[in-house]
Coordinates of C-alpha atoms in Angstrom, one line a residue:
M1 CA 239.5 200.7 33.4
S2 CA 242.9 199.3 34.3
T3 CA 243.8 195.3 34.8
L4 CA 244.4 194.0 37.8
P5 CA 247.4 192.1 38.6
K6 CA 246.8 188.5 41.0
I7 CA 249.4 189.9 43.6
F8 CA 249.8 186.5 44.9
K9 CA 251.3 185.8 41.5
N10 CA 253.6 188.7 41.8
D11 CA 257.1 188.5 43.6
L12 CA 256.4 192.7 44.6
L13 CA 254.1 191.7 47.4
T14 CA 256.7 189.0 48.8
D15 CA 260.0 191.3 48.5
V16 CA 257.8 193.8 50.4
L17 CA 256.5 191.4 53.2
R18 CA 259.9 190.2 53.4
T19 CA 262.1 193.2 53.3
L20 CA 259.9 194.9 55.7
N21 CA 260.4 192.1 58.1
V22 CA 256.6 191.4 58.5
A23 CA 256.9 187.9 56.7
Q24 CA 256.3 185.0 59.0
I25 CA 255.5 187.6 61.8
N26 CA 251.7 186.2 62.8
P27 CA 252.1 188.1 66.7
S28 CA 249.9 189.3 68.6
Y29 CA 251.7 192.2 70.6
S30 CA 255.1 193.7 70.4
T31 CA 257.4 195.8 73.4
G32 CA 259.5 196.8 71.2
Q33 CA 262.1 194.3 69.7
Q34 CA 260.1 191.4 71.4
W35 CA 257.3 189.8 69.6
N36 CA 255.0 187.6 71.4
K37 CA 255.1 183.7 70.4
V38 CA 253.2 182.1 72.7
N39 CA 249.7 182.5 70.4
E40 CA 248.1 179.3 72.3
G41 CA 243.5 179.8 72.3
R42 CA 244.0 183.4 70.2
E43 CA 241.9 183.9 67.7
I44 CA 243.6 184.2 64.4
K45 CA 242.6 186.7 61.4
T46 CA 243.8 186.3 57.7
I47 CA 244.5 189.5 56.5
N48 CA 243.3 189.9 52.4
S49 CA 243.9 192.1 50.3
P50 CA 241.1 194.7 48.7
I51 CA 242.4 194.3 45.6
D52 CA 241.9 191.2 44.6
G53 CA 241.0 188.8 47.7
T54 CA 244.3 187.4 47.7
K55 CA 245.7 186.1 51.6
M56 CA 248.1 188.7 52.3
A57 CA 249.1 187.0 55.9
S58 CA 247.7 186.3 59.0
V59 CA 247.5 187.3 63.1
Y60 CA 246.9 186.7 66.4
L61 CA 244.3 188.8 68.4
A62 CA 246.0 189.4 71.9
N63 CA 243.6 188.9 74.9
E64 CA 243.4 190.4 78.2
E65 CA 246.2 189.2 79.3
D66 CA 248.7 190.0 76.2
Y67 CA 247.1 193.8 77.4
N68 CA 248.4 193.6 80.9
L69 CA 252.2 192.5 79.9
V70 CA 252.3 195.4 77.2
V71 CA 250.8 197.7 79.6
A72 CA 252.7 196.3 82.4
K73 CA 255.7 197.1 80.1
A74 CA 254.9 200.3 78.7
I75 CA 254.5 201.5 82.3
E76 CA 258.2 200.5 83.6
A77 CA 259.7 201.5 80.3
F78 CA 257.9 205.5 81.0
K79 CA 259.9 205.7 84.1
V80 CA 263.4 205.5 81.5
W81 CA 262.4 207.3 79.2
S82 CA 260.4 210.2 81.0
K83 CA 263.3 211.2 82.2
V84 CA 265.5 211.3 78.7
P85 CA 265.5 215.1 78.1
A86 CA 263.0 216.1 75.2
P87 CA 266.3 216.8 72.5
K88 CA 267.8 213.5 73.0
R89 CA 264.1 212.3 73.0
G90 CA 264.1 214.3 69.3
E91 CA 267.0 212.8 68.5
I92 CA 265.4 209.1 68.7
V93 CA 262.4 209.9 66.6
R94 CA 264.9 211.8 64.0
Q95 CA 266.2 208.5 63.0
I96 CA 262.5 206.9 63.0
G97 CA 261.9 209.3 60.2
N98 CA 265.4 208.6 58.2
K99 CA 264.7 205.4 58.5
L100 CA 261.0 205.7 57.4
R101 CA 262.7 207.7 54.5
E102 CA 264.6 204.6 54.1
N103 CA 261.5 202.4 53.2
K104 CA 259.3 204.7 51.9
E105 CA 258.8 202.8 48.9
N106 CA 258.1 199.4 50.2
L107 CA 256.1 200.7 53.1
S108 CA 253.8 202.8 50.3
R109 CA 253.5 199.5 48.7
L110 CA 251.9 197.8 51.4
V111 CA 250.2 200.2 52.6
T112 CA 248.4 200.0 49.0
F113 CA 248.7 196.6 49.4
E114 CA 246.6 195.9 52.4
M115 CA 244.5 199.1 52.8
G116 CA 243.8 199.7 48.9
K117 CA 244.4 203.2 47.9
I118 CA 246.3 203.9 44.9
Y119 CA 250.0 204.0 45.6
Q120 CA 250.8 208.2 45.1
E121 CA 248.5 208.2 48.3
G122 CA 250.4 205.4 49.8
Q123 CA 253.1 207.8 49.3
G124 CA 252.3 210.3 50.9
E125 CA 250.9 208.9 53.7
V126 CA 254.3 207.6 54.3
Q127 CA 255.5 211.3 53.8
E128 CA 253.0 212.7 56.6
M129 CA 255.2 210.0 58.5
I130 CA 258.3 211.6 57.3
D131 CA 257.1 215.1 58.0
I132 CA 256.0 214.2 61.7
C133 CA 258.9 213.3 62.4
D134 CA 260.6 216.3 61.2
F135 CA 258.1 218.8 62.9
A136 CA 258.7 216.5 66.4
V137 CA 261.8 216.9 66.4
G138 CA 262.4 220.4 65.8
L139 CA 259.0 220.2 68.7
S140 CA 261.5 218.7 70.6
R141 CA 263.5 222.3 71.2
Q142 CA 260.1 224.3 72.2
L143 CA 258.0 222.8 75.0
H144 CA 258.1 225.7 76.5
G145 CA 255.5 227.5 79.0
L146 CA 255.0 230.7 79.8
T147 CA 256.2 232.9 82.9
M148 CA 253.1 235.3 84.7
H149 CA 253.8 238.3 86.8
S150 CA 252.9 237.3 90.5
E151 CA 250.8 240.1 92.4
R152 CA 253.4 239.5 95.4
P153 CA 256.5 241.2 96.2
E154 CA 259.7 238.9 95.5
H155 CA 257.5 236.2 93.9
R156 CA 258.2 234.3 90.4
M157 CA 255.2 232.3 88.7
Y158 CA 255.3 230.1 85.7
E159 CA 254.5 226.9 84.2
Q160 CA 255.6 224.2 82.9
W161 CA 254.8 220.8 81.0
H162 CA 255.4 217.0 81.9
P163 CA 255.2 214.1 80.3
I164 CA 251.2 212.2 81.2
G165 CA 252.4 208.5 81.0
P166 CA 251.1 205.9 78.5
V167 CA 249.3 206.8 75.5
A168 CA 246.4 204.4 73.7
I169 CA 246.7 205.2 70.1
I170 CA 243.8 203.5 68.4
S171 CA 244.1 204.2 64.5
A172 CA 241.7 203.5 61.4
F173 CA 242.2 201.3 58.7
N174 CA 242.1 204.3 56.3
F175 CA 245.3 205.4 57.3
P176 CA 246.8 202.8 58.8
V177 CA 250.4 204.5 59.6
A178 CA 249.9 208.0 59.2
V179 CA 247.9 209.3 62.2
W180 CA 249.6 206.3 64.4
S181 CA 252.5 208.6 63.8
W182 CA 250.9 212.5 64.3
N183 CA 250.5 210.9 67.6
A184 CA 253.3 208.2 68.4
M185 CA 256.0 211.0 67.7
L186 CA 254.5 214.0 69.2
A187 CA 253.8 211.6 72.4
A188 CA 257.4 210.2 72.5
V189 CA 259.1 213.7 72.4
C190 CA 256.9 214.6 75.3
G191 CA 258.3 212.1 77.0
D192 CA 255.5 209.5 76.8
V193 CA 255.0 205.5 75.8
C194 CA 252.6 204.9 73.2
I195 CA 250.5 202.0 72.9
W196 CA 248.8 201.6 69.7
K197 CA 246.0 199.2 68.3
P198 CA 245.9 199.3 64.3
S199 CA 242.5 198.5 62.7
E200 CA 242.4 194.7 63.0
K201 CA 241.9 195.1 59.1
T202 CA 245.4 196.4 58.4
P203 CA 247.6 194.8 61.0
L204 CA 250.7 194.4 58.5
T205 CA 251.5 198.3 58.0
A206 CA 251.7 198.4 61.5
I207 CA 253.7 195.5 62.0
A208 CA 256.4 196.9 59.9
C209 CA 256.5 200.6 61.2
Q210 CA 256.8 198.5 65.1
Q211 CA 259.6 196.7 62.9
I212 CA 261.5 200.1 61.7
V213 CA 261.2 201.5 65.2
A214 CA 262.4 198.6 67.3
E215 CA 265.6 198.7 65.0
V216 CA 266.1 201.9 66.0
L217 CA 265.7 201.3 69.8
K218 CA 267.9 198.6 69.6
K219 CA 270.5 200.1 68.2
N220 CA 270.2 203.1 71.0
S221 CA 270.5 200.7 73.7
L222 CA 267.2 201.7 74.6
P223 CA 264.6 199.7 76.8
E224 CA 261.0 197.3 75.6
G225 CA 258.4 199.9 76.3
I226 CA 258.5 202.8 74.5
F227 CA 256.7 201.8 71.2
N228 CA 254.8 199.4 71.7
L229 CA 252.1 197.2 69.3
I230 CA 248.8 195.3 70.1
I231 CA 246.8 193.8 67.5
G232 CA 242.8 193.1 68.6
D233 CA 239.7 194.2 68.3
G234 CA 237.5 195.9 69.7
S235 CA 237.5 194.5 73.2
V236 CA 241.2 195.4 73.7
G237 CA 240.0 199.2 72.2
A238 CA 237.6 198.8 75.3
L239 CA 240.1 198.1 78.0
M240 CA 242.3 201.2 77.3
A241 CA 239.3 203.2 77.4
A242 CA 238.4 201.4 81.0
D243 CA 242.4 201.4 82.3
T244 CA 243.2 203.5 84.9
R245 CA 246.5 203.0 84.1
I246 CA 246.2 205.1 81.2
P247 CA 245.9 209.2 81.5
L248 CA 245.5 209.2 77.7
V249 CA 243.6 207.7 74.6
S250 CA 243.5 208.9 71.3
A251 CA 241.2 207.5 69.0
T252 CA 240.2 207.8 65.3
G253 CA 237.0 206.3 63.6
S254 CA 233.4 206.6 63.8
T255 CA 231.4 208.6 66.3
R256 CA 230.1 205.5 66.9
M257 CA 233.2 204.2 68.4
G258 CA 233.7 207.8 69.7
K259 CA 230.9 208.2 71.6
K260 CA 231.8 204.7 73.6
V261 CA 235.4 205.5 74.3
G262 CA 234.5 209.0 75.3
A263 CA 232.2 207.9 77.8
A264 CA 235.0 205.0 79.1
V265 CA 237.4 207.5 79.5
G266 CA 234.9 210.7 81.1
A267 CA 233.9 207.6 83.8
R268 CA 237.7 207.7 84.9
L269 CA 237.9 211.0 84.7
G270 CA 240.5 210.4 82.1
R271 CA 241.6 212.3 78.8
A272 CA 240.4 211.5 75.3
L273 CA 241.2 212.9 72.5
L274 CA 238.8 211.5 69.4
E275 CA 239.1 212.5 66.2
L276 CA 235.5 211.1 64.7
G277 CA 233.3 211.0 61.9
G278 CA 233.4 213.9 59.2
N279 CA 230.3 215.0 56.6
N280 CA 232.5 217.9 54.9
A281 CA 231.2 220.4 52.4
I282 CA 232.2 222.6 49.4
I283 CA 230.6 225.5 49.0
I284 CA 231.1 226.9 45.4
T285 CA 229.7 230.6 45.0
P286 CA 228.8 232.3 41.3
N287 CA 232.3 234.4 42.3
A288 CA 234.4 230.7 42.5
N289 CA 236.7 230.3 39.7
I290 CA 235.1 226.9 38.5
D291 CA 238.0 224.6 37.0
L292 CA 239.8 224.7 40.1
A293 CA 236.5 223.8 42.5
L294 CA 236.0 221.1 40.6
R295 CA 239.2 219.7 40.9
A296 CA 239.2 220.2 44.4
V297 CA 235.7 217.9 44.8
V298 CA 237.0 215.2 42.3
F299 CA 239.8 214.8 44.8
G300 CA 238.3 215.0 47.9
A301 CA 234.6 213.4 46.9
V302 CA 236.6 210.2 45.3
G303 CA 240.1 210.0 46.5
T304 CA 241.0 206.8 48.9
T305 CA 237.6 205.9 47.1
G306 CA 235.4 208.2 49.5
Q307 CA 237.0 206.6 52.3
R308 CA 238.9 209.9 54.4
C309 CA 237.1 211.1 57.7
T310 CA 237.9 214.4 55.3
T311 CA 236.2 213.6 52.2
T312 CA 234.3 215.9 50.3
R313 CA 230.4 214.3 50.6
R314 CA 228.2 217.2 50.4
L315 CA 228.3 219.8 47.0
I316 CA 226.5 223.5 47.4
V317 CA 226.3 225.1 44.4
H318 CA 224.8 228.3 44.1
E319 CA 221.6 227.8 41.5
D320 CA 223.0 230.4 39.3
I321 CA 225.7 228.1 38.0
Y322 CA 224.6 225.0 39.3
E323 CA 223.6 223.0 35.8
D324 CA 227.0 224.1 34.4
V325 CA 228.6 222.7 37.5
K326 CA 226.6 219.6 37.2
K327 CA 226.9 219.3 33.7
S328 CA 231.2 219.6 34.1
L329 CA 231.3 216.8 37.4
L330 CA 229.4 214.7 35.4
A331 CA 232.2 215.0 32.2
V332 CA 234.8 214.4 34.5
Y333 CA 233.2 211.6 36.9
D334 CA 232.5 209.5 33.4
H335 CA 236.4 209.8 32.7
I336 CA 238.1 208.9 35.8
P337 CA 240.1 205.2 35.7
I338 CA 238.5 203.0 38.4
G339 CA 240.7 199.8 38.9
N340 CA 244.9 198.3 40.5
P341 CA 245.9 200.9 42.3
M342 CA 249.4 200.2 41.7
D343 CA 248.7 202.0 38.2
K344 CA 249.9 205.1 37.7
S345 CA 246.7 206.0 35.7
T346 CA 244.1 205.1 38.6
L347 CA 242.4 207.7 40.5
V348 CA 239.9 205.1 42.1
G349 CA 241.3 201.7 43.9
P350 CA 238.8 199.7 45.6
L351 CA 236.5 199.8 49.1
I352 CA 238.3 198.3 51.9
D353 CA 236.1 195.3 52.5
K354 CA 232.6 193.9 51.2
D355 CA 231.0 195.3 54.4
A356 CA 232.1 198.6 52.9
V357 CA 230.7 197.7 49.4
E358 CA 227.3 196.6 51.1
L359 CA 227.5 199.8 53.4
F360 CA 227.6 202.3 49.7
K361 CA 225.1 200.0 47.9
N362 CA 222.3 200.5 51.4
A363 CA 223.3 204.2 51.7
I364 CA 222.0 204.6 47.5
S365 CA 218.9 202.8 48.0
S366 CA 218.1 205.0 51.0
V367 CA 218.6 208.4 49.9
L368 CA 217.0 207.3 46.4
L369 CA 213.8 206.4 48.3
E370 CA 214.0 209.8 50.2
G371 CA 213.7 211.1 46.7
G372 CA 217.4 211.8 45.5
K373 CA 218.0 211.4 42.1
L374 CA 221.0 209.3 40.8
L375 CA 223.3 211.3 37.9
F376 CA 226.2 208.6 37.8
G377 CA 227.4 205.4 39.4
G378 CA 226.9 204.0 42.3
T379 CA 227.3 200.5 40.9
V380 CA 229.5 197.3 41.5
L381 CA 232.2 196.4 39.5
E382 CA 232.0 192.0 39.1
G383 CA 233.7 190.0 36.8
E384 CA 237.0 190.3 35.3
P385 CA 239.3 192.3 36.0
F386 CA 237.4 193.0 39.2
T387 CA 236.8 189.4 40.4
N388 CA 237.2 189.1 43.7
G389 CA 238.5 192.9 44.7
N390 CA 235.6 195.2 46.5
Y391 CA 234.7 197.9 43.4
V392 CA 232.5 200.8 43.0
V393 CA 231.7 203.1 40.4
P394 CA 232.1 206.7 42.4
A395 CA 228.2 207.9 42.8
I396 CA 226.9 211.7 42.2
I397 CA 223.3 212.1 44.1
E398 CA 221.2 215.2 43.8
A399 CA 219.5 215.7 47.1
Q400 CA 218.2 217.6 50.4
N401 CA 220.9 218.3 52.8
H402 CA 217.7 217.2 55.4
Y403 CA 217.9 213.8 54.2
H404 CA 218.7 211.5 56.7
M405 CA 221.3 209.6 54.3
V406 CA 222.5 212.9 54.0
Q407 CA 223.0 213.6 57.2
E408 CA 225.2 210.5 58.0
E409 CA 228.6 209.2 56.9
T410 CA 229.1 206.5 54.6
F411 CA 232.4 205.8 54.0
A412 CA 232.4 205.4 50.5
P413 CA 232.5 207.4 47.2
I414 CA 229.0 209.4 47.4
L415 CA 228.4 212.7 46.6
Y416 CA 225.1 214.7 47.6
L417 CA 225.4 217.8 44.8
I418 CA 222.7 220.3 46.8
P419 CA 221.6 223.9 45.6
Y420 CA 221.5 227.2 47.0
K421 CA 219.9 230.4 46.7
G422 CA 220.9 233.7 47.4
E423 CA 223.3 234.6 49.8
V424 CA 226.3 232.5 50.9
T425 CA 224.9 233.2 54.2
E426 CA 222.4 230.1 53.5
A427 CA 224.9 228.2 51.9
I428 CA 227.1 228.2 55.1
A429 CA 223.5 227.6 56.8
I430 CA 223.5 224.1 54.9
Q431 CA 227.4 223.7 55.5
N432 CA 226.4 223.5 59.2
D433 CA 223.5 221.9 59.5
V434 CA 224.6 218.2 60.5
K435 CA 226.1 216.8 63.4
Q436 CA 229.7 216.6 62.2
G437 CA 232.1 219.5 61.8
L438 CA 235.7 218.5 61.0
S439 CA 236.4 219.9 57.2
S440 CA 234.6 222.6 55.3
S441 CA 235.7 224.7 52.1
I442 CA 234.1 227.2 49.7
F443 CA 235.1 228.1 46.4
T444 CA 235.1 231.8 45.6
N445 CA 237.3 235.0 44.6
H446 CA 234.8 237.6 46.2
L447 CA 236.6 239.1 49.7
L448 CA 233.7 239.2 51.6
E449 CA 232.0 235.9 50.8
A450 CA 235.4 234.1 51.9
E451 CA 235.3 236.1 54.8
R452 CA 232.0 235.3 56.3
F453 CA 232.9 232.0 55.7
L454 CA 235.8 231.9 58.1
A455 CA 234.3 234.3 60.8
A456 CA 232.9 233.4 63.9
S457 CA 229.4 232.9 62.3
G458 CA 230.6 231.3 59.5
S459 CA 231.7 227.5 59.0
D460 CA 231.5 225.8 62.3
C461 CA 234.2 223.1 61.7
G462 CA 237.5 222.6 63.1
I463 CA 239.4 223.0 59.3
A464 CA 237.7 226.1 57.2
N465 CA 239.4 226.2 53.6
V466 CA 239.1 228.8 51.1
N467 CA 239.7 227.8 47.2
I468 CA 240.7 224.3 48.5
G469 CA 239.0 220.9 49.2
T470 CA 238.0 219.6 52.4
S471 CA 241.1 216.7 52.4
G472 CA 244.9 217.0 52.0
A473 CA 245.7 218.3 55.4
E474 CA 249.1 219.4 56.2
I475 CA 250.8 218.6 59.5
G476 CA 252.0 222.2 60.9
G477 CA 248.3 222.7 61.2
A478 CA 245.7 221.5 64.2
F479 CA 244.0 218.3 62.7
G480 CA 240.5 218.1 64.4
G481 CA 236.9 219.2 64.3
E482 CA 233.4 220.0 66.6
K483 CA 230.8 218.5 67.4
E484 CA 230.7 215.0 66.7
T485 CA 233.7 214.7 65.2
G486 CA 235.2 215.0 68.6
G487 CA 236.9 217.6 69.2
G488 CA 240.4 216.7 69.1
R489 CA 243.2 218.4 67.6
E490 CA 246.1 216.1 66.9
S491 CA 249.5 216.8 64.0
G492 CA 250.4 220.6 64.3
S493 CA 250.5 223.9 66.2
D494 CA 250.4 223.0 69.7
A495 CA 248.3 219.6 69.8
W496 CA 251.4 218.9 72.0
K497 CA 249.8 219.6 75.0
S498 CA 247.2 216.7 74.5
Y499 CA 250.4 214.4 75.5
M500 CA 251.8 216.6 78.7
R501 CA 249.9 218.1 81.8
R502 CA 250.0 221.6 83.0
Q503 CA 251.9 222.6 85.7
T504 CA 252.0 226.0 87.7
N505 CA 254.8 226.8 90.0
T506 CA 255.0 229.9 92.2
I507 CA 258.5 230.3 93.9
N508 CA 259.0 232.9 97.1
Y509 CA 262.5 234.4 97.3
S510 CA 261.5 236.4 100.1
L511 CA 261.6 236.6 103.7
E512 CA 258.4 237.2 103.8
L513 CA 254.9 235.3 102.8
P514 CA 252.4 237.4 101.8
L515 CA 248.9 236.0 100.7
A516 CA 247.1 236.3 97.2
Q517 CA 244.7 238.8 96.9
G518 CA 245.8 240.0 100.2
I519 CA 244.5 238.0 102.8
Q520 CA 245.7 238.6 106.2
F521 CA 246.3 235.9 108.0
E522 CA 248.5 235.9 111.2
I523 CA 249.6 233.5 113.7

């Protein structure tokens, strides 16, 4: 166990907040360079670090009046931004990426201070923002449509893609900035403007990113309202979901939240891009490289303290190797360093807050009542050096896939160990037998097993990996899942199409007016 620093005694936090222009800012919203200065009557929220409970800052939560001001500014900005040529929009995103590079170290530290993930993961999150900027710059010259042959003589058919309008982005605490950038940078090169509502648990990293973006916009003499930030609770998200002025709402969070957003957006026939819960499994067959699999399992299960939508929550192991895998896994878990996430040797930091700790405890109690067997961990760390922090020991539990708690996603480091018999098809059936469908993995050196896993009758998840874990997706591929994961796709591949509207065009360059399908109509 590493010693936790009292970060309020550490000048590093103060320096980070000051360097990123977050110190002394407690706004409810920003439309670019300007922050809301009139917060009378608005609710104040204190942001405490999950590391040791230190107060980092306070923010005001926006109300409906603030929200409408932001949307009005975004609509005006869209009229300008949508007319800027896409490669020129890409140039702005390139500059934003460079600014993120300049501030990577401090942004990474702030992610760790505010969210609690280890510093290495904080760096990885900021790198994701940089990577998606690079991807979006190239994309800005490739927003292409198709050309089709017309059945009518001397006609040309093609499709083109146009900006859709203001895009609402609702992000979660576990990736306080990366998921915003997946949406915002693609939307920006597509010609859209963005209204970002970060999690009210992690608004400081959002403020820091807004400051960085504002600096680039000001340098390029661009108007307010292209990138907007609004800090609020679920009531602001509800306003976004119901607002007919916003054609697309991209929401990341729980399935429960996503169902509410999807219903509200669908009721007005808007578009919803939903990235919701995951209940991800790794299958280990007798033909697997066990050492390789164990490394992936541990990172997938305890990385970000189990607070990833792609966290490995179920480990499905063939009965012939089950006991050996269990023994090896317990040995590794017994030496996982838990503690100060700024310490390079730490692999597991704190959960986000006390509510998350309670969910961890309640989930374990429930699954044990169902018949689960606790093999390791499951305890809450208290006393020095863990006082006022939210630290737990990752749990391993033998369970059956049909248990109620195994069927649910618990945002905490709980790994369910499940045996299977016979062919790999049985393991795939167990993996698929949950409501969620985000990420999945199989470890095998057998070609037929791998191909069966990847076939149409195999994994039903949006992400299916062979010999790598369930978490740690690259930005080049489309990210998202099926079933109660929401069906949305973000980041790479052709996910950019979510942020644009398709238009089919037909041009007649003849002097005749032939109709499709050979219809004759004479006047």
